XYZ file of C-alpha atoms in Angstrom:
420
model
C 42.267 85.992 14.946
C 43.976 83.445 17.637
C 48.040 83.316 17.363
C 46.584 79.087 17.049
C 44.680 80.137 13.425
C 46.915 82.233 11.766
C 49.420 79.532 12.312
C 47.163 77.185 11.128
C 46.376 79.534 8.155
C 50.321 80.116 7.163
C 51.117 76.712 7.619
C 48.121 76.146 5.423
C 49.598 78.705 2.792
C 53.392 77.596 3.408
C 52.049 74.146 2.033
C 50.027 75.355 -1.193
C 53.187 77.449 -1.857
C 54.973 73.728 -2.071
C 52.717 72.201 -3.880
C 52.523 75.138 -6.912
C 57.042 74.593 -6.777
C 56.537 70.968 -7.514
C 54.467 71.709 -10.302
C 57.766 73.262 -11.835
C 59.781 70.374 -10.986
C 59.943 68.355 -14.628
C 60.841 64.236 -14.799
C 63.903 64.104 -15.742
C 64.860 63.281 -19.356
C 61.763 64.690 -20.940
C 61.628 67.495 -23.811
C 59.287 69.921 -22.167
C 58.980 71.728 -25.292
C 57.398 68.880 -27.264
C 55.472 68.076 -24.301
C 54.164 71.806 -24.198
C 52.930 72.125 -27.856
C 51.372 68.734 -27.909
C 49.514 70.087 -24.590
C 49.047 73.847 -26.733
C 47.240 71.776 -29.445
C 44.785 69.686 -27.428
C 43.548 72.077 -24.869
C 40.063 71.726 -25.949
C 40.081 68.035 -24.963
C 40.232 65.636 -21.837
C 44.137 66.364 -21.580
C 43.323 70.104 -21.528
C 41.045 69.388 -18.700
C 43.554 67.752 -17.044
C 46.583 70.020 -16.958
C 43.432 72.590 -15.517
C 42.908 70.660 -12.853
C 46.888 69.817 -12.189
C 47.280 73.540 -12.230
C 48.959 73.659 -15.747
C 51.540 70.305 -14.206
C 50.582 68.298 -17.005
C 52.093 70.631 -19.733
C 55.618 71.234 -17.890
C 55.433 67.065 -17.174
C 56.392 67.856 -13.674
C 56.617 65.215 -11.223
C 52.895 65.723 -9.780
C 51.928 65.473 -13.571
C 49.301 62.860 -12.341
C 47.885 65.483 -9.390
C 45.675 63.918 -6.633
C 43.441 62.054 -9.148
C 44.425 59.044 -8.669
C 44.143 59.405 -4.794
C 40.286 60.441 -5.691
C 39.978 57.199 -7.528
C 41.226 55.162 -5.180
C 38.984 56.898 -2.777
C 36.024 56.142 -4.633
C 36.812 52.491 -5.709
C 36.909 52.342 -1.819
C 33.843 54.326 -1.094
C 31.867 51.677 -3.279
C 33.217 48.642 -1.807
C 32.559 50.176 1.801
C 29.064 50.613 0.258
C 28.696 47.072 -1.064
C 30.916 44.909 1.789
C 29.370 45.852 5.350
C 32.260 44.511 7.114
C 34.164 47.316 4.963
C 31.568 49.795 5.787
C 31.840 48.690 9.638
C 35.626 48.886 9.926
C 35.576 52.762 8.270
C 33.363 53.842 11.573
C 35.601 52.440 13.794
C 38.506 54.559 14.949
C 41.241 52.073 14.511
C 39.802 50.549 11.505
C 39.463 54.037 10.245
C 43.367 53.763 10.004
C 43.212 50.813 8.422
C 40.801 52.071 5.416
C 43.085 54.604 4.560
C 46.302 52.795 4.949
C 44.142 50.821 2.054
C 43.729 53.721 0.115
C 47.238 54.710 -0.117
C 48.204 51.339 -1.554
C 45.683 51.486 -4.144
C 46.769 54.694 -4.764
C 50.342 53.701 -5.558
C 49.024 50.962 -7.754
C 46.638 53.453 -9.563
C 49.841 55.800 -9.771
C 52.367 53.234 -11.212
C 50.171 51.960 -13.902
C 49.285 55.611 -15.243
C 52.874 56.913 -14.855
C 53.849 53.887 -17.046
C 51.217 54.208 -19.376
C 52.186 58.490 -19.629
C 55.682 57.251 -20.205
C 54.907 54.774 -22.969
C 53.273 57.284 -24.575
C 55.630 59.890 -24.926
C 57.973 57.290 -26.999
C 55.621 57.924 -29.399
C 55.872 61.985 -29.048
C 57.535 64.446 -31.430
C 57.508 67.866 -32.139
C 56.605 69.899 -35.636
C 60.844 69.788 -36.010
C 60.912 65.954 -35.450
C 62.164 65.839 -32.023
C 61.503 63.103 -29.466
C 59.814 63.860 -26.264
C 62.161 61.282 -24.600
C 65.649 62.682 -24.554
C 67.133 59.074 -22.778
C 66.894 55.122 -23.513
C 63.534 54.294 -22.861
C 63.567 51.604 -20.483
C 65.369 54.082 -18.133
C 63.028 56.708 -18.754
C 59.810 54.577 -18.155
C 61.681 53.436 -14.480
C 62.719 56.822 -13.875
C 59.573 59.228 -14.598
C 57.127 56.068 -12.603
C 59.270 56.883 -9.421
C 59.672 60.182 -10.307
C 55.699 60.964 -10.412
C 54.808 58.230 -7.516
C 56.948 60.252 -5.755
C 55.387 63.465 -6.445
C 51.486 62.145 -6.267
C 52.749 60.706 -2.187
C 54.244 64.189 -2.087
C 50.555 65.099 -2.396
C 48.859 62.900 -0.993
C 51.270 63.916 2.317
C 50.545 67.688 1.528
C 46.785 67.077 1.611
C 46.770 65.133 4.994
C 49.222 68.032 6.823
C 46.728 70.348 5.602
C 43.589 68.644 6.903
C 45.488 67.285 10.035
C 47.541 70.594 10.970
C 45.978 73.524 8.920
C 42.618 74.550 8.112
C 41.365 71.841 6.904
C 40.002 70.876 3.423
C 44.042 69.540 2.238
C 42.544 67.248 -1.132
C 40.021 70.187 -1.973
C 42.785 73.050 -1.240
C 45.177 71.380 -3.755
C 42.601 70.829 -6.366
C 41.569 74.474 -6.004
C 45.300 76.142 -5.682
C 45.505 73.992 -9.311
C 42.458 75.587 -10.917
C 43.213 79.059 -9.464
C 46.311 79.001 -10.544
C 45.130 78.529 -14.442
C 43.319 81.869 -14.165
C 46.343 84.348 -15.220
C 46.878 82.302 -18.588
C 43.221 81.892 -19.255
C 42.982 85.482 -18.780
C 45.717 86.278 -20.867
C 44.541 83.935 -23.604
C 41.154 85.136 -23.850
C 42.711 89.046 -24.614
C 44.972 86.993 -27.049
C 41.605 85.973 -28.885
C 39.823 89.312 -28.854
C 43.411 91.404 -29.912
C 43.144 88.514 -32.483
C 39.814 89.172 -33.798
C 38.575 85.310 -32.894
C 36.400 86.544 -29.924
C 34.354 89.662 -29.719
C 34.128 91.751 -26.991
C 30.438 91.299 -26.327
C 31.080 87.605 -26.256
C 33.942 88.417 -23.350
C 30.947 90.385 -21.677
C 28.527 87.360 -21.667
C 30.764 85.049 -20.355
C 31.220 87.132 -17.622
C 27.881 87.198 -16.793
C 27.399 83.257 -17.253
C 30.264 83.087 -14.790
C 28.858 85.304 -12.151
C 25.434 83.817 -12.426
C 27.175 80.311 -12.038
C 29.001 81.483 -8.946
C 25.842 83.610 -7.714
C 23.699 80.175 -7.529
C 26.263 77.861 -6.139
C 26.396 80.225 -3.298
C 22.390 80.225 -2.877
C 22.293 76.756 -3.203
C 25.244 75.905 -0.672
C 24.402 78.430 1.970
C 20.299 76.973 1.829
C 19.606 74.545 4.749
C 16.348 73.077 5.630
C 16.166 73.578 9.617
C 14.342 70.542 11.441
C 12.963 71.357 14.667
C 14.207 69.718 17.532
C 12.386 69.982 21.202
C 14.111 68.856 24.460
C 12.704 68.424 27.788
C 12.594 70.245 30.855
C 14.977 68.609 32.214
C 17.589 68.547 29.698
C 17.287 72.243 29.555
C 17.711 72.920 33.185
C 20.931 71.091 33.012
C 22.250 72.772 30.098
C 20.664 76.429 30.928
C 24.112 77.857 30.974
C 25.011 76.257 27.457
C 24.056 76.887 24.052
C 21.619 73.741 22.811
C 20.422 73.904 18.965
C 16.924 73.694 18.711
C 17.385 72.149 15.094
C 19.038 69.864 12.653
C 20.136 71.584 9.581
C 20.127 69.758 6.620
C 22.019 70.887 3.688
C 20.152 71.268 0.440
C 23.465 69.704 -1.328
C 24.413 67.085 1.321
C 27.473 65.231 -0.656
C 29.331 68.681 -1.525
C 31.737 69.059 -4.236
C 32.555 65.528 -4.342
C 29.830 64.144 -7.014
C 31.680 66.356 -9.870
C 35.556 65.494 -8.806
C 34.214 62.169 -8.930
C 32.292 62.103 -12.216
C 35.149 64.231 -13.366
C 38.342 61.894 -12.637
C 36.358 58.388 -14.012
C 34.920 60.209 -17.392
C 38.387 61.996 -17.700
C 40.425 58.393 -17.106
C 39.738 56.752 -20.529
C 39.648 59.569 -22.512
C 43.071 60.239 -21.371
C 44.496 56.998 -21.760
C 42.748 56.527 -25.116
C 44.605 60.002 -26.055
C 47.663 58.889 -28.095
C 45.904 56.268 -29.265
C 46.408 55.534 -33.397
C 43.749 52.821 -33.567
C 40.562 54.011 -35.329
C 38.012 52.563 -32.775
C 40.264 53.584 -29.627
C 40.152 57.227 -31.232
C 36.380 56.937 -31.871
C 35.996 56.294 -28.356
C 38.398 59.221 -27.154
C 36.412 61.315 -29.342
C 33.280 60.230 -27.855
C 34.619 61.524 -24.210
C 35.803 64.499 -25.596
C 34.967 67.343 -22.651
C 33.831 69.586 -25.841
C 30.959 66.671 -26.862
C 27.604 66.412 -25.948
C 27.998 63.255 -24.829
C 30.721 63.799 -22.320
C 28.503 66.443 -20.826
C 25.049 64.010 -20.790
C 27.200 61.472 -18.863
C 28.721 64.079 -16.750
C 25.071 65.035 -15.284
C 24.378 61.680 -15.132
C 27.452 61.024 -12.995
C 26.625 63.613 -10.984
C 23.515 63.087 -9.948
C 24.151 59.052 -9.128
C 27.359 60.186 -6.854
C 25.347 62.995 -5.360
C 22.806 60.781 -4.061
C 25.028 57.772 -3.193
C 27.694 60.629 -1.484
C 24.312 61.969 0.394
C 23.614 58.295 1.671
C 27.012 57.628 3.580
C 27.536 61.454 4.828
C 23.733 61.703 6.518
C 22.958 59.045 8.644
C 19.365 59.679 10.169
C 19.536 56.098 12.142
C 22.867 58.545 14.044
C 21.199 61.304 14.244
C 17.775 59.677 15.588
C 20.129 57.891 18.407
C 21.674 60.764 19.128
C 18.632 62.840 19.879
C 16.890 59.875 21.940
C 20.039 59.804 24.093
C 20.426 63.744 24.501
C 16.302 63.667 25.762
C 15.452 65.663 22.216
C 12.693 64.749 19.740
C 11.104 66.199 16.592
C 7.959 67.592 16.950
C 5.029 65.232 15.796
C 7.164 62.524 15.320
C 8.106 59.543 17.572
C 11.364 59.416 18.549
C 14.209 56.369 17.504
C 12.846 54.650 14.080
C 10.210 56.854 12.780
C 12.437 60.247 13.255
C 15.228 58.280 10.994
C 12.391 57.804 8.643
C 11.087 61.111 8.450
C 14.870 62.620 8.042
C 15.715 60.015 5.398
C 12.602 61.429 3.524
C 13.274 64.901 4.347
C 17.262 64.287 3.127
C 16.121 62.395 -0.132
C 13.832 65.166 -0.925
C 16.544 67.905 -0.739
C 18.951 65.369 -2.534
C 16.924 65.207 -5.152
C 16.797 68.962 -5.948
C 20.543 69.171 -4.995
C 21.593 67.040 -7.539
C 19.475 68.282 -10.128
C 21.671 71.653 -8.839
C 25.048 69.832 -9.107
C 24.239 68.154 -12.188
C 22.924 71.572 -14.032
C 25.973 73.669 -12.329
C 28.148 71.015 -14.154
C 26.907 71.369 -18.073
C 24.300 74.230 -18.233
C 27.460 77.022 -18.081
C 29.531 74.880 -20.858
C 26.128 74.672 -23.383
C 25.727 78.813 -22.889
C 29.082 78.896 -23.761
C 29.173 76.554 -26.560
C 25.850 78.262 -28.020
C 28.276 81.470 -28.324
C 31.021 79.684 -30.745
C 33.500 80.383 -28.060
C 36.627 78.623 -29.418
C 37.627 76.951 -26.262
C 36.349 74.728 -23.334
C 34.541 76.409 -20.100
C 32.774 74.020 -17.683
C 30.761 74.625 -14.409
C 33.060 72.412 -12.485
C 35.863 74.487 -11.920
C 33.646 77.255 -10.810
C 31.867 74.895 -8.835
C 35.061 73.624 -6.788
C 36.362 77.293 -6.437
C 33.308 78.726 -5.030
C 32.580 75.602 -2.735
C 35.910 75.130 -1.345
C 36.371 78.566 -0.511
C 32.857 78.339 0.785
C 33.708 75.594 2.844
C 36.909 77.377 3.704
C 35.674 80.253 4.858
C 33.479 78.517 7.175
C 35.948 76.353 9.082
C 37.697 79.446 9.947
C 34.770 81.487 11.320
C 34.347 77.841 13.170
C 37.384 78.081 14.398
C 37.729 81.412 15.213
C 33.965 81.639 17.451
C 35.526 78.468 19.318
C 38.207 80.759 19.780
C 36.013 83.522 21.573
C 33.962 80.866 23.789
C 37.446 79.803 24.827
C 38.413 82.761 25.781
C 34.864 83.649 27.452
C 34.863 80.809 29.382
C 38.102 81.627 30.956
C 37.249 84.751 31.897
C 34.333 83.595 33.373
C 36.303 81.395 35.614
């Protein structure tokens, strides 16, 4: 590796190792105990979901208790109105107005912020432990002003981590967080799953088949994400003379799952929202509903494919372009074989990119609530879902991918150098 990537790689890891200290960085004037056995008794649930994807934040009520979620909302209330207002759409291709979409974002993402910190802080008022104890340990006016700056503080904290990462580091900052968070749950869910079988409430054969479910999951999201359908691409003779010296790709790949990880940290953070909110919750029909959403029902899980496989095709439709791609290849002196170049070749890659949508969401969807019904059919007394697995193996995927990137750029550098 170049002196330039490792940099970028322990500047990469200097910033994860932030992120996992804030997570044991509590609000001030909260009763982590209480906080911690209310979290120990609804793991099973949306909040347990949660504090897995905050990397266990949720239960210590640290000050990046909210995570990056609502910075993923905020990106997709955007994403839709980009998709519904052209002028929107228009000003995210532009570099300048590029700026100016995400300066958006981060103000929606402080509004998002403040009204759930609020609405966490209200609801620990209401808090107590088995002994009687409050959650709240100060007045509660005071409390509610302190823990919203205290966790908009630590979601920008994020938010900041996230873009040094992309910007400076290898890449990937939102997805890197996300997965440090997930990754980081795997010691205690380790731990607690020996707890069960030393306990008698899980056998040993049922430890076995998990196993397998999980290494099936993760076998197939790496088929899946490393399969490609290659278009070929022809160039005339002229265009080759002039680039005989450099490498041209005779092909457009085409991913079979175009939109990534996104559909499921999408479907994830808007099913997850209300059935968070709706937690503490005494009224009967506001409980119903909470129920309802429950990661552990049916129903959460139907609507969780459903999700998926609406974001994964509207995801698909901003990330491939063909009318680019078409203009591109008309300028370079490139064409598809059998087809006519400029409108008909964005046709055909629009059909050929809606065809491998279609069998990539399917993928996404499945990936995202097939694992949790195998486990559910085994009576295994707590929740496992496909989209942790599915983040972890496609970031570091991804990951993995951008540094091989890097690193051949690297050795053509360095080739070309000597060459001169």
């Amino acid at each position: 590796m170049s002196k330039d990537l490792v940099n970028k790689i322990l500047l990469t890891l200097g910033f994860i190792f932030l992120y996992r200290l804030l997570a044991y960085v509590p609000v001030p004037g909260v009763n982590i105990d209480v906080v911690k056995e209310f979290f120990d008794s609804n793991a099973n649930n949306a909040l347990g979901l949660v504090n897995m994807f905050s990397g266990n934040a949720v239960e210590r009520l640290s000050i990046i208790s909210l995570g990056i979620m609502p910075y993923i909302t905020a990106s997709i209330i955007m994403e839709l109105l980009a998709a519904t207002f052209p002028a929107l759409g228009k000003m995210k291709k532009e570099r300048d107005g590029m700026q100016k979409y995400m300066q958006i974002i981060r103000y929606t993402t402080i509004v998002i912020t403040l009204v759930q910190s609020i609405g966490v802080s209200m609801g620990l008022n209401s808090l107590t432990g088995q002994s009687g104890q409050s959650a709240i340990s100060i007045d509660m006016s005071t409390f509610i002003a302190v823990s919203s700056i205290s966790m908009l503080t630590g979601t920008m904290l994020l938010m900041w981590i996230g873009e040094q990462i992309t910007q400076k580091g290898i890449g990937n900052g939102i997805s890197l967080i996300i997965f440090a968070g997930i990754v980081s749950a795997i010691p205690s869910a380790i731990g607690g799953t020996i707890d069960l079988v030393n306990n008698g409430q899980m056998s040993f054969l049922t430890v076995i088949a998990i196993l397998v479910i999980i290494l099936a999951t993760v076998g197939a999201i790496i088929y899946v994400e490393l399969g490609e359908r290659r278009v070929p691409v022809s160039y005339s003779r002229k265009v080759m003379m002039q680039n005989q010296n450099k490498r041209v790709m005779n092909y457009i790949p085409i991913k079979v799952n175009l939109s990534g990880v996104i559909p499921a940290i999408f479907a994830s953070a808007i099913l997850m929202f209300p059935a968070t909110v709706l937690q503490g919750s005494q009224n009967k029909y506001l409980v119903a509903i909470a129920d309802f959403l429950n990661p552990s029902s049916y129903t959460f899980n139907i609507f969780m494919f459903l999700f998926v496989v609406f974001f994964a095709f509207f995801y698909a439709s901003i990330t491939f372009n063909a009318k680019d791609i078409s203009e591109n290849l008309k300028r370079q002196g490139g064409f598809i074989p059998g087809v006519r170049p400029g409108t008909s070749t964005a046709n055909f890659l629009n059909e050929v990119a809606s065809r491998l949508t279609f069998w990539g969401a399917l993928y996404l969807a499945a990936i995202s609530t097939v694992p949790w019904l195998l486990v559910k059919s085994m009576g295994v007394p707590f929740y496992f879902g496909g989209v942790a697995v599915l983040i972890v193996v496609q970031v570091a995927i991804d990951t993995m991918r951008k540094i091989e990137a890097q690193q051949y750029t690297n050795k053509y550098e360095t080739l070309s150098a000597v060459g001169l």
